[in-house]
Coordinates of C-alpha atoms in Angstrom, one line a residue:
M1 CA -1.3 -7.9 21.8
T2 CA 0.2 -10.6 19.7
E3 CA 0.6 -11.6 16.1
T4 CA -0.8 -15.1 15.2
A5 CA -0.9 -17.4 12.3
P6 CA -4.4 -18.6 11.0
L7 CA -6.4 -19.8 14.0
S8 CA -7.1 -23.3 12.9
S9 CA -5.4 -25.2 15.8
A10 CA -5.4 -25.2 19.6
Y11 CA -1.9 -24.1 19.7
R12 CA -0.8 -21.2 17.7
R13 CA 2.4 -19.5 16.6
L14 CA 2.7 -16.2 18.5
R15 CA 4.9 -13.2 18.4
I16 CA 5.0 -10.6 21.1
P17 CA 5.6 -7.4 19.3
D18 CA 8.4 -4.9 20.1
A19 CA 8.6 -1.3 19.3
E20 CA 12.0 -1.5 17.7
R21 CA 11.3 -3.9 15.0
Y22 CA 7.7 -5.3 14.8
W23 CA 5.7 -2.0 14.4
V24 CA 8.2 -0.7 11.9
E25 CA 7.8 -3.9 9.9
Q26 CA 4.0 -3.3 9.6
V27 CA 4.6 -0.1 7.5
K28 CA 5.6 -2.4 4.7
C29 CA 5.7 0.3 2.0
R30 CA 8.3 2.2 3.9
V31 CA 10.4 -0.7 4.8
G32 CA 10.2 -1.9 1.2
C33 CA 11.8 1.3 0.1
P34 CA 15.7 1.1 -0.1
V35 CA 15.9 4.7 1.1
F36 CA 13.1 4.3 3.8
T37 CA 10.9 7.0 2.3
D38 CA 7.7 7.4 4.4
A39 CA 5.3 6.5 1.5
C40 CA 2.4 6.1 3.9
G41 CA 3.0 9.6 5.2
Y42 CA 3.0 11.4 1.9
V43 CA 0.0 9.4 0.6
T44 CA -1.9 10.3 3.7
A45 CA -1.0 13.9 3.4
V46 CA -2.3 13.9 -0.2
S47 CA -5.6 12.2 1.0
E48 CA -6.0 15.0 3.5
G49 CA -5.2 17.8 1.0
R50 CA -1.8 18.6 2.6
D51 CA 0.1 18.5 -0.6
E52 CA 3.1 20.6 0.4
D53 CA 3.5 18.3 3.4
A54 CA 3.4 15.3 1.0
Y55 CA 6.3 16.8 -0.9
R56 CA 8.3 17.5 2.3
I57 CA 7.9 13.9 3.4
A58 CA 8.7 12.4 0.0
R59 CA 11.8 14.6 -0.4
A60 CA 13.2 14.0 3.0
T61 CA 15.1 10.9 2.2
N62 CA 15.5 11.1 -1.6
P63 CA 17.6 13.6 -3.5
F64 CA 15.9 12.5 -6.8
V65 CA 12.4 12.6 -5.6
S66 CA 10.9 14.2 -8.7
I67 CA 12.6 11.7 -11.0
C68 CA 11.4 8.7 -8.9
G69 CA 7.9 10.2 -9.1
R70 CA 8.1 9.4 -12.8
I71 CA 10.2 6.4 -13.4
C72 CA 10.8 4.5 -10.1
G73 CA 10.3 0.8 -10.2
A74 CA 8.3 1.4 -7.0
P75 CA 9.2 -1.4 -4.6
C76 CA 6.9 0.4 -2.2
E77 CA 3.9 -0.6 -4.3
R78 CA 5.1 -4.3 -4.3
A79 CA 5.1 -4.2 -0.5
C80 CA 1.8 -2.3 -0.2
R81 CA -0.6 -4.1 2.1
R82 CA -3.5 -2.9 0.0
G83 CA -2.3 -5.4 -2.6
S84 CA -3.4 -8.3 -0.3
V85 CA -7.0 -6.8 -0.5
D86 CA -7.2 -6.0 -4.2
A87 CA -4.3 -4.0 -5.7
P88 CA -1.6 -1.7 -4.4
V89 CA -2.1 2.0 -4.0
S90 CA -0.5 3.9 -7.0
I91 CA 2.1 5.3 -4.7
R92 CA 4.7 6.5 -7.3
A93 CA 2.0 8.5 -9.2
I94 CA 0.9 10.2 -6.0
K95 CA 4.5 11.2 -5.4
R96 CA 4.7 12.8 -8.8
F97 CA 1.5 14.7 -8.1
A98 CA 3.1 16.3 -5.0
C99 CA 6.4 17.0 -6.7
E100 CA 4.9 18.8 -9.7
Q101 CA 3.3 21.2 -7.3
F102 CA 6.1 21.8 -5.0
G103 CA 9.3 20.2 -6.3
N104 CA 12.1 21.4 -8.5
E105 CA 9.7 21.3 -11.5
T106 CA 8.4 24.6 -10.2
G107 CA 11.7 26.2 -10.9
D108 CA 12.2 26.9 -7.2
S109 CA 14.6 24.6 -5.4
S110 CA 14.2 26.2 -2.0
R111 CA 11.8 23.5 -0.7
Y112 CA 14.1 20.8 -2.2
H113 CA 17.0 22.1 0.1
R114 CA 14.8 23.0 3.1
F115 CA 13.0 19.6 3.2
A116 CA 16.1 17.4 3.2
D117 CA 16.2 15.2 6.3
V118 CA 19.6 16.0 7.9
R119 CA 19.1 13.3 10.5
M120 CA 20.5 10.6 8.1
L121 CA 23.4 12.8 6.8
P122 CA 27.0 12.9 8.2
P123 CA 27.5 15.5 10.8
K124 CA 28.0 19.0 9.2
G125 CA 31.4 20.6 9.4
D126 CA 33.9 22.7 7.6
Y127 CA 36.0 19.9 6.2
E128 CA 39.1 20.3 4.1
E129 CA 39.2 17.0 2.4
K130 CA 38.4 16.7 -1.3
I131 CA 36.3 13.9 -2.6
A132 CA 36.3 12.6 -6.1
V133 CA 33.2 11.0 -7.7
V134 CA 33.6 8.9 -10.8
G135 CA 30.3 9.1 -12.8
S136 CA 27.4 11.4 -12.6
G137 CA 24.6 8.9 -12.3
V138 CA 22.3 8.7 -9.4
A139 CA 24.7 6.8 -7.1
G140 CA 27.6 9.4 -7.8
L141 CA 25.3 12.4 -7.5
T142 CA 23.7 11.0 -4.3
V143 CA 27.2 10.7 -2.7
A144 CA 27.9 14.2 -3.9
H145 CA 24.6 15.5 -2.5
D146 CA 25.1 14.0 0.9
L147 CA 28.9 14.9 1.4
A148 CA 28.4 18.4 0.0
R149 CA 25.6 19.0 2.5
A150 CA 27.9 17.7 5.3
G151 CA 30.5 20.2 4.3
Y152 CA 33.0 18.3 2.0
K153 CA 34.5 19.6 -1.2
V154 CA 33.2 17.2 -3.9
T155 CA 34.2 17.0 -7.6
V156 CA 32.2 14.8 -10.0
F157 CA 34.1 13.5 -13.1
E158 CA 31.8 12.6 -16.0
A159 CA 33.2 10.9 -19.1
G160 CA 30.2 12.0 -21.3
P161 CA 29.1 15.4 -22.5
V162 CA 26.1 15.5 -20.2
A163 CA 25.4 14.6 -16.6
G164 CA 23.0 12.1 -15.2
G165 CA 24.2 8.7 -16.5
M166 CA 21.4 6.5 -17.5
L167 CA 18.8 9.2 -16.4
T168 CA 20.0 11.2 -19.4
L169 CA 21.4 8.6 -21.7
G170 CA 19.2 5.5 -21.0
V171 CA 15.7 6.6 -20.2
P172 CA 13.6 7.7 -23.2
L173 CA 12.4 11.3 -23.4
Y174 CA 8.8 10.1 -23.6
R175 CA 9.1 8.8 -20.1
L176 CA 11.4 11.4 -18.4
P177 CA 11.7 15.0 -19.6
R178 CA 15.3 16.2 -19.5
E179 CA 14.3 19.4 -17.9
V180 CA 13.2 17.4 -14.8
V181 CA 16.6 15.6 -14.7
N182 CA 18.5 18.9 -15.2
Q183 CA 16.5 20.6 -12.4
E184 CA 17.3 17.8 -9.9
I185 CA 21.1 17.8 -10.9
D186 CA 21.3 21.6 -10.8
A187 CA 19.8 21.5 -7.2
I188 CA 22.7 19.2 -6.2
L189 CA 25.3 21.3 -8.0
S190 CA 24.0 24.4 -6.2
L191 CA 25.4 22.8 -2.9
G192 CA 28.8 23.6 -4.2
V193 CA 29.5 20.4 -6.0
E194 CA 32.0 20.8 -9.0
L195 CA 31.0 18.9 -12.1
K196 CA 33.5 18.2 -14.9
L197 CA 32.1 16.9 -18.2
N198 CA 34.0 15.1 -20.9
A199 CA 36.4 14.2 -18.2
P200 CA 36.9 10.4 -18.3
V201 CA 38.8 8.8 -15.4
G202 CA 41.6 6.4 -16.5
V203 CA 43.3 8.6 -19.0
P204 CA 46.8 10.0 -18.4
G205 CA 46.7 12.7 -15.7
R206 CA 43.3 11.4 -14.5
T207 CA 43.7 7.9 -13.3
L208 CA 42.7 6.9 -9.8
T209 CA 46.3 7.2 -8.7
D210 CA 46.5 10.7 -10.3
L211 CA 43.5 11.8 -8.3
R212 CA 45.1 10.7 -5.1
L213 CA 48.2 12.7 -6.0
Q214 CA 46.0 15.7 -6.7
G215 CA 44.8 15.7 -3.1
Y216 CA 41.6 13.7 -3.3
K217 CA 41.3 11.8 0.0
A218 CA 38.6 9.5 -1.0
I219 CA 37.1 8.3 -4.3
F220 CA 33.7 7.0 -5.0
I221 CA 33.1 4.9 -8.2
G222 CA 29.5 5.1 -9.6
A223 CA 30.3 4.4 -13.2
G224 CA 27.2 2.2 -13.8
L225 CA 26.8 -0.5 -16.4
Q226 CA 27.7 1.2 -19.6
G227 CA 28.0 -1.8 -21.9
S228 CA 25.5 -4.2 -23.4
R229 CA 25.9 -7.9 -23.0
P230 CA 26.8 -9.6 -26.3
L231 CA 24.7 -12.3 -27.9
N232 CA 27.1 -15.0 -29.0
I233 CA 25.4 -16.3 -32.1
P234 CA 26.5 -16.4 -35.7
G235 CA 26.1 -13.1 -37.5
A236 CA 26.0 -11.0 -34.3
T237 CA 28.8 -8.7 -35.6
L238 CA 27.2 -8.1 -39.0
Q239 CA 26.5 -4.5 -40.1
G240 CA 23.0 -3.5 -39.0
V241 CA 23.3 -5.2 -35.7
I242 CA 23.7 -2.7 -32.8
N243 CA 23.4 -2.9 -29.0
G244 CA 20.5 -1.4 -27.1
L245 CA 22.2 0.9 -24.8
E246 CA 24.3 2.4 -27.5
F247 CA 21.2 3.0 -29.5
L248 CA 19.4 4.7 -26.6
K249 CA 22.5 6.9 -25.9
L250 CA 22.7 8.0 -29.5
V251 CA 19.0 8.7 -29.6
N252 CA 19.0 10.7 -26.3
L253 CA 22.1 12.7 -27.4
G254 CA 20.3 13.6 -30.7
Q255 CA 23.0 11.9 -32.8
K256 CA 22.5 10.2 -36.1
V257 CA 21.6 6.6 -36.3
D258 CA 21.2 4.4 -39.4
I259 CA 18.0 2.5 -39.3
G260 CA 15.6 1.1 -41.8
P261 CA 11.8 0.7 -41.9
R262 CA 11.9 -2.7 -40.1
V263 CA 13.6 -3.1 -36.7
L264 CA 13.9 -6.1 -34.5
V265 CA 14.7 -5.8 -30.8
I266 CA 15.9 -9.0 -29.0
G267 CA 15.1 -9.0 -25.3
G268 CA 12.1 -8.9 -23.0
G269 CA 13.0 -6.4 -20.2
N270 CA 12.2 -2.8 -19.7
V271 CA 15.4 -1.7 -21.6
A272 CA 14.2 -3.7 -24.6
F273 CA 10.8 -2.0 -24.5
D274 CA 12.5 1.4 -24.2
V275 CA 14.5 0.5 -27.3
A276 CA 11.5 -0.7 -29.2
R277 CA 9.3 2.2 -28.4
S278 CA 12.2 4.6 -29.2
A279 CA 12.7 3.0 -32.5
L280 CA 8.9 3.4 -33.3
R281 CA 9.4 7.1 -32.8
A282 CA 12.0 7.2 -35.5
G283 CA 9.4 7.0 -38.2
A284 CA 9.7 4.9 -41.4
G285 CA 11.8 5.2 -44.5
G286 CA 14.6 3.3 -46.1
P287 CA 18.0 2.9 -44.6
G288 CA 19.4 6.2 -43.7
D289 CA 19.6 8.6 -40.8
F290 CA 17.1 10.2 -38.5
R291 CA 17.6 12.6 -35.6
M292 CA 15.8 12.3 -32.4
A293 CA 15.9 14.1 -29.1
A294 CA 15.1 17.8 -29.7
D295 CA 14.3 17.2 -33.4
V296 CA 12.4 14.0 -33.1
V297 CA 9.0 15.6 -33.9
K298 CA 10.1 17.3 -37.0
T299 CA 12.1 14.4 -38.3
A300 CA 9.6 11.7 -37.6
A301 CA 6.9 13.8 -39.2
A302 CA 9.1 14.2 -42.3
K303 CA 9.2 10.4 -42.6
A304 CA 6.2 8.7 -44.2
G305 CA 4.3 6.4 -41.9
V306 CA 5.4 4.4 -38.9
S307 CA 8.4 2.0 -38.5
E308 CA 7.7 -1.8 -38.3
V309 CA 9.2 -2.7 -34.9
H310 CA 9.3 -6.4 -33.6
L311 CA 10.4 -7.5 -30.2
A312 CA 11.4 -11.2 -29.6
C313 CA 12.4 -12.8 -26.3
L314 CA 13.0 -16.2 -24.7
E315 CA 10.2 -15.7 -22.1
S316 CA 6.5 -16.4 -22.6
H317 CA 4.3 -13.4 -22.5
E318 CA 3.4 -14.1 -18.9
E319 CA 7.1 -14.5 -17.9
M320 CA 8.4 -11.3 -19.6
P321 CA 10.5 -9.3 -17.1
A322 CA 9.4 -6.0 -18.4
D323 CA 6.7 -4.1 -16.4
A324 CA 3.2 -4.9 -17.4
I325 CA 2.5 -1.3 -18.3
E326 CA 5.6 -1.2 -20.6
I327 CA 4.4 -4.2 -22.4
E328 CA 0.8 -3.0 -22.7
E329 CA 1.8 0.5 -23.9
G330 CA 4.5 -0.9 -26.3
M331 CA 1.9 -3.2 -27.9
H332 CA -0.6 -0.3 -28.0
E333 CA 1.9 1.8 -29.9
G334 CA 2.5 -1.0 -32.5
V335 CA 5.4 -3.0 -31.2
E336 CA 4.8 -6.6 -32.5
V337 CA 5.8 -9.0 -29.7
H338 CA 7.1 -12.5 -30.4
P339 CA 7.4 -14.5 -27.1
S340 CA 9.1 -17.9 -26.5
L341 CA 11.7 -17.4 -29.3
G342 CA 15.4 -18.1 -29.0
P343 CA 17.7 -16.4 -31.6
R344 CA 19.9 -18.9 -33.4
L345 CA 21.6 -16.7 -36.0
V346 CA 21.6 -13.4 -37.8
Y347 CA 21.5 -13.9 -41.5
D348 CA 22.7 -11.5 -44.3
E349 CA 22.0 -13.4 -47.6
G350 CA 25.6 -12.7 -48.7
T351 CA 25.4 -8.9 -48.4
G352 CA 27.4 -8.4 -45.3
R353 CA 24.4 -6.6 -43.7
A354 CA 21.8 -8.1 -41.5
K355 CA 18.7 -9.1 -43.3
G356 CA 16.9 -10.9 -40.4
V357 CA 17.1 -13.3 -37.5
E358 CA 16.4 -17.0 -37.4
F359 CA 14.7 -18.3 -34.2
I360 CA 13.9 -21.6 -32.6
R361 CA 11.0 -22.1 -30.1
C362 CA 11.9 -21.8 -26.5
L363 CA 10.0 -24.3 -24.4
S364 CA 11.1 -23.1 -21.0
V365 CA 13.5 -20.5 -19.7
F366 CA 14.2 -21.7 -16.2
D367 CA 14.6 -25.1 -14.5
A368 CA 12.7 -26.3 -11.4
S369 CA 15.0 -24.3 -9.2
R370 CA 14.4 -21.1 -11.2
R371 CA 17.9 -21.1 -12.6
F372 CA 18.3 -19.8 -16.1
A373 CA 18.5 -23.0 -18.2
P374 CA 16.5 -22.5 -21.5
Q375 CA 15.2 -25.5 -23.3
F376 CA 14.5 -25.3 -27.1
D377 CA 12.6 -27.1 -29.8
E378 CA 15.0 -26.9 -32.7
S379 CA 12.5 -28.4 -35.1
H380 CA 10.4 -25.2 -34.8
V381 CA 12.2 -22.5 -36.8
E382 CA 11.0 -19.0 -37.5
R383 CA 12.5 -16.1 -39.4
I384 CA 11.9 -12.4 -39.0
E385 CA 13.1 -10.2 -41.8
V386 CA 14.3 -6.8 -40.8
D387 CA 16.8 -4.0 -41.7
T388 CA 18.2 -3.4 -38.2
V389 CA 18.7 -5.8 -35.2
I390 CA 19.1 -4.2 -31.8
M391 CA 20.3 -6.4 -29.0
A392 CA 18.9 -5.7 -25.5
V393 CA 19.7 -8.8 -23.6
G394 CA 21.5 -7.4 -20.6
Q395 CA 24.1 -4.9 -19.3
K396 CA 27.8 -5.2 -18.3
A397 CA 30.3 -3.1 -16.6
E398 CA 33.2 -1.5 -18.5
F399 CA 36.3 -1.1 -16.5
N400 CA 38.6 0.6 -19.0
F401 CA 39.1 3.3 -16.4
L402 CA 40.8 0.9 -13.8
K403 CA 44.4 0.2 -14.1
P404 CA 46.3 -2.7 -12.5
E405 CA 48.1 -0.4 -10.1
D406 CA 44.7 0.9 -8.8
G407 CA 44.4 -2.4 -7.0
V408 CA 40.6 -2.4 -7.1
K409 CA 39.3 -6.0 -6.9
L410 CA 36.5 -7.3 -9.1
S411 CA 34.0 -10.0 -8.0
D412 CA 33.2 -13.2 -9.7
R413 CA 30.2 -11.5 -11.4
G414 CA 32.5 -9.1 -13.1
L415 CA 31.5 -6.2 -10.8
I416 CA 33.5 -4.2 -8.2
E417 CA 33.8 -6.1 -5.0
V418 CA 32.9 -4.1 -1.8
D419 CA 32.2 -4.5 1.7
P420 CA 28.3 -5.0 1.8
E421 CA 27.9 -2.6 4.7
T422 CA 30.4 0.2 4.0
F423 CA 30.8 -0.1 0.2
Q424 CA 34.5 0.2 0.6
T425 CA 36.6 -1.6 -2.0
S426 CA 39.8 -3.5 -1.7
Q427 CA 41.5 -0.1 -1.6
P428 CA 40.8 1.7 1.6
D429 CA 40.2 5.1 0.1
I430 CA 38.0 3.9 -2.8
F431 CA 34.3 3.2 -2.5
A432 CA 31.8 2.1 -5.1
G433 CA 28.0 1.7 -5.4
G434 CA 25.1 1.6 -7.8
D435 CA 24.9 -0.9 -10.7
V436 CA 28.7 -1.3 -10.9
V437 CA 28.4 -3.1 -7.6
L438 CA 24.9 -4.5 -7.5
G439 CA 24.3 -5.4 -11.2
P440 CA 21.2 -4.1 -13.1
R441 CA 18.9 -2.7 -10.4
L442 CA 16.4 0.1 -9.7
F443 CA 17.4 3.7 -9.5
I444 CA 16.3 3.8 -5.9
D445 CA 18.7 0.9 -5.1
A446 CA 21.5 2.9 -6.5
I447 CA 20.5 5.9 -4.5
A448 CA 20.5 3.8 -1.4
T449 CA 24.1 2.7 -2.0
G450 CA 25.2 6.2 -2.5
Q451 CA 23.8 7.3 0.8
A452 CA 25.5 4.4 2.7
A453 CA 28.8 5.1 0.9
A454 CA 28.6 8.7 1.8
R455 CA 28.3 7.9 5.5
S456 CA 31.2 5.4 5.2
I457 CA 33.4 8.0 3.4
H458 CA 32.8 10.3 6.3
D459 CA 33.7 7.7 8.9
F460 CA 36.8 6.8 6.9
L461 CA 38.0 10.4 6.8
R462 CA 37.1 11.2 10.4
G463 CA 37.9 8.0 12.1
T464 CA 34.5 7.7 13.4
T465 CA 31.6 5.1 13.6
S466 CA 28.2 6.0 12.4
T467 CA 25.2 3.9 13.4
V468 CA 21.6 4.1 12.1
R469 CA 19.0 3.7 14.8
V470 CA 15.2 3.9 14.7
Q471 CA 13.6 6.5 16.9
S472 CA 9.9 6.1 17.7
H473 CA 6.9 7.1 19.8
W474 CA 3.2 6.6 19.8
E475 CA 0.7 9.3 19.4
P476 CA -3.1 9.4 19.4
A477 CA -4.8 9.0 16.0
T478 CA -8.3 9.6 14.9
Y479 CA -8.7 7.3 11.9
A480 CA -11.3 5.3 10.2
M481 CA -11.5 4.0 6.6
G482 CA -13.4 6.2 4.3
E483 CA -16.8 5.4 2.9
A484 CA -16.8 2.7 0.2
W485 CA -13.1 2.3 0.5
E486 CA -13.3 -1.3 -0.5
T487 CA -14.9 -0.3 -3.9
R488 CA -12.2 2.2 -4.9
M489 CA -9.8 0.4 -7.3
R490 CA -6.3 1.0 -8.2
E491 CA -6.0 3.6 -11.0
L492 CA -2.9 4.5 -12.9
P493 CA -2.2 8.0 -14.3
P494 CA -3.8 8.6 -17.7
S495 CA -1.7 7.4 -20.5
R496 CA -1.2 9.1 -23.8
A497 CA 0.5 6.2 -25.5
P498 CA -0.1 7.0 -29.2
R499 CA -1.5 4.6 -31.7
P500 CA 0.8 3.5 -34.5
E501 CA -0.7 6.1 -36.9
E502 CA -0.1 8.8 -34.2
I503 CA 3.6 8.1 -33.5
A504 CA 5.0 10.5 -36.0
R505 CA 2.9 13.3 -34.7
A506 CA 3.4 12.5 -31.0
G507 CA 7.1 12.1 -31.2
N508 CA 8.6 12.3 -27.7
E509 CA 5.5 13.7 -25.9
L510 CA 5.2 12.4 -22.5
V511 CA 3.2 9.1 -22.4
E512 CA 2.2 9.3 -18.8
E513 CA 0.2 12.2 -17.5
N514 CA 0.0 13.5 -14.0
F515 CA -3.0 12.7 -11.7
S516 CA -5.6 15.4 -11.3
V517 CA -6.4 16.6 -7.8
E518 CA -9.5 14.5 -7.7
Q519 CA -7.7 11.4 -9.0
A520 CA -4.8 11.9 -6.5
R521 CA -7.2 12.3 -3.6
A522 CA -9.2 9.3 -4.4
Q523 CA -6.2 7.0 -5.0
A524 CA -4.6 8.2 -1.8
E525 CA -7.7 7.4 0.2
R526 CA -7.3 3.7 -0.7
C527 CA -4.3 3.6 1.7
L528 CA -4.8 1.2 4.7
R529 CA -2.9 3.5 6.9
C530 CA -0.4 0.9 8.2
D531 CA 1.3 3.4 10.5
V532 CA -2.0 3.6 12.5
Q533 CA -2.3 0.6 14.8
T534 CA -4.9 -0.9 17.1
Y535 CA -3.5 -0.2 20.5
F536 CA -4.6 -2.7 23.1
E537 CA -4.4 -2.1 27.0
G538 CA -5.3 -5.4 28.6
E539 CA -5.9 -4.1 32.0
K540 CA -8.9 -2.2 30.6
C541 CA -10.4 -5.1 28.9
I542 CA -13.6 -6.6 30.4
A543 CA -13.8 -9.5 28.0
C544 CA -17.0 -8.5 26.5
N545 CA -15.9 -9.8 23.1
G546 CA -17.5 -6.9 21.4
C547 CA -14.3 -6.2 19.4
V548 CA -14.2 -9.7 18.2
D549 CA -17.8 -9.7 17.1
V550 CA -17.5 -6.4 15.1
C551 CA -14.2 -7.2 13.3
P552 CA -15.1 -7.5 9.7
D553 CA -12.0 -9.6 8.8
D554 CA -12.0 -12.0 11.7
C555 CA -8.5 -10.9 12.8
L556 CA -9.3 -10.7 16.6
H557 CA -9.7 -13.5 19.0
L558 CA -9.9 -13.5 22.7
V559 CA -8.8 -16.9 24.1
G560 CA -8.0 -18.4 27.4
L561 CA -4.4 -19.2 28.5
S562 CA -5.0 -22.9 27.9
Q563 CA -5.3 -22.4 24.2
V564 CA -1.8 -20.9 23.8
A565 CA 0.1 -22.8 26.5
G566 CA 3.5 -24.1 25.5
N567 CA 4.6 -20.9 23.7
P568 CA 7.8 -19.7 25.4
E569 CA 7.2 -16.0 24.6
L570 CA 3.7 -16.2 26.0
A571 CA 4.9 -18.1 29.1
A572 CA 7.5 -15.4 29.8
L573 CA 4.8 -12.7 29.4
A574 CA 2.6 -14.6 31.8
E575 CA 5.4 -14.8 34.3
R576 CA 5.9 -11.1 34.1
Q577 CA 2.2 -10.1 34.3
L578 CA 0.8 -12.8 36.6
G579 CA 3.8 -13.6 38.8
I580 CA 3.7 -17.3 37.9
S581 CA 6.9 -19.0 36.8
Q582 CA 6.9 -20.9 33.5
K583 CA 7.4 -24.1 35.5
E584 CA 4.4 -23.4 37.6
L585 CA 2.3 -22.4 34.6
S586 CA 2.8 -25.8 33.0
G587 CA 1.3 -27.5 36.0
Y588 CA -2.1 -26.0 35.8
S589 CA -5.1 -27.6 34.1
P590 CA -6.7 -25.9 31.1
I591 CA -9.7 -24.8 33.2
E592 CA -7.4 -23.2 35.7
L593 CA -5.3 -21.5 33.1
N594 CA -8.4 -20.0 31.5
R595 CA -9.5 -18.6 34.9
M596 CA -6.2 -16.9 35.4
G597 CA -6.5 -14.9 32.3
G598 CA -6.8 -14.6 28.5
V599 CA -4.9 -13.4 25.6
M600 CA -6.0 -11.1 22.8
L601 CA -4.8 -12.5 19.5
K602 CA -4.5 -10.4 16.4
D603 CA -3.8 -11.6 12.9
E604 CA -1.8 -8.5 11.7
T605 CA -1.9 -9.7 8.1
A606 CA -5.7 -9.4 8.0
C607 CA -6.3 -6.1 9.8
I608 CA -7.4 -3.2 7.6
R609 CA -7.3 -0.5 10.2
C610 CA -11.0 0.0 9.9
S611 CA -11.1 1.1 13.7
M612 CA -14.4 -0.7 14.3
C613 CA -12.8 -2.4 17.4
A614 CA -11.9 0.9 18.9
S615 CA -15.3 2.4 18.2
R616 CA -17.1 -0.7 19.8
C617 CA -15.0 -1.0 22.9
P618 CA -16.9 0.3 25.9
T619 CA -13.7 0.7 28.1
H620 CA -11.4 2.1 25.5
A621 CA -9.1 -1.0 25.9
F622 CA -8.7 -0.7 22.1
T623 CA -7.7 2.7 20.8
M624 CA -6.2 3.8 17.5
R625 CA -2.7 5.2 17.7
R626 CA -0.1 6.2 15.2
F627 CA 3.3 4.6 15.4
V628 CA 5.7 7.5 14.5
F629 CA 9.3 6.6 13.7
H630 CA 12.3 7.7 11.7
R631 CA 15.8 6.6 11.1
E632 CA 18.6 8.7 12.7
L633 CA 22.3 8.6 12.3
T634 CA 24.5 8.7 15.4
T635 CA 28.3 9.2 15.1
E636 CA 30.8 8.2 17.7
T637 CA 34.4 9.3 17.9
K638 CA 35.8 5.8 17.6
A639 CA 37.2 4.1 14.5
N640 CA 35.0 1.8 12.5
P641 CA 37.1 -1.5 12.3
R642 CA 35.5 -2.2 8.9
L643 CA 37.0 0.9 7.4
H644 CA 40.8 0.7 7.2
R645 CA 42.6 4.1 6.5
E646 CA 46.1 3.1 5.5
V647 CA 46.6 4.6 2.1
L648 CA 50.0 4.8 0.4
V649 CA 50.6 7.2 -2.5
S650 CA 53.9 7.2 -4.2

């Protein structure tokens, strides 16, 4: 069986599939996930009512599975092949459905520990080496999780009063309950990981050099991006201008924030909408303080009415980088969006405190090469009068914990420079991952870097080389698309985004509800089951063309050799199967080639796994089979040349 481009010409681009790569690539949701989670597997399990199996599969590769079920950016959905039919399966929400029944949310972490897939973890041992982790965000805690399970002694140093990094300090409570974060973190700590809060690295007695002297044989930096990018316009330093991340941190810690009845957020990404929607939940009132977090409902209710929150950004409404659901829910809650505006200055009217922002019209954000190059119409000027301006235009790293003697090299982007495969820095015993290496990315990307770094730290300490290999096999599958599958549309979990007049009462109540059993089953049944393949055995084919006739998406074509002659891969296949050399093959006429044999062509991009070809085939040349595969770590007792171990401590 081959993959082919659209069948519009006599000669077609063909690919002979191989088990190592091609069939893996067909399960696009799994390949699209940075940690290789088998989304197709747990979605299928939910569709069949095997909800505990679904949790087992989802948890296998992800130590923050319950959190990702709520706030993951879901690259699996962007890759989902159902999206080429109508819209992707709501994979993330299905994951949350399984987690709430069997995950840490239940108060029982036994499944969390039992279902971890050890095949991708470093070999377990009773190791004496101590590992230091700087930062308790998802990258750092992933390293701690993997190395603790392998048998290392891990200590996490957190500068703040709570663990979790941006999970705790950056994600609003209405999106992610803190008890869910705490349950995931507690499960990791129960592996024997030591957590030190209010313990910033970089201070006397706790520099990276000090940690080495204290016996830590490897250090992982997962400090994240703790600073907000400044907006260099006049008035940006006035009183009443604050940065978005700092605002979210104060809000999530329940600290006091001075705010007025009118707030302007500058930025068009998810963080900007998090800031705007959090500001809405502050309630109204004159400049003064309010307390959010645990007291948000009481405090907001004590305020009269709802705050006036504006959001302005360079991008047009269609180009805004925030997720569509964030924009929709933010506007539903009362955020007034002002697209295509570029801030020119913050004005104070001589008071020393921000009174508003002056904007000019943004005509375009990117040039023809999609590089950031905004163009403005300076004749179009708008003013927005507010009491507080919150800048949410980007994040940056803060490296006050790094000292010159540490010798950790930074990249041209102002991030920590690492080997892209090992995540080893310029210092052999120091590794780094997450946003401090990648820049602003998804939580799941940070988790993936933590897993790779943990494997590299093990290799560094043991003098070994670890290799990730795909293990696979085929198994029979009885599968057919459910009735009326094509009419079932993508559904999102029910939203409880409050209207402006309801904000004070709703406070930080969760906006997104969980799927019901019926909703989860119905959405899961939309999956095209990309792990199930049409398995073709040419020696059984009698060329009746029944499979071609019955295929609803015209993705099967049985053609003679003449119609694909000239393809090197096919010629090599013909040589193996027909015993005719490539040179000999080229000497035959089209009629002679067609008498020799034919080729079954399949357009894999069009196949919906309906199984009608298998049902129609009288000789069972076509059958449905499941391609089962997983990644597995193999470790050899030879040094990895990419991991240098010379470390000098004076």
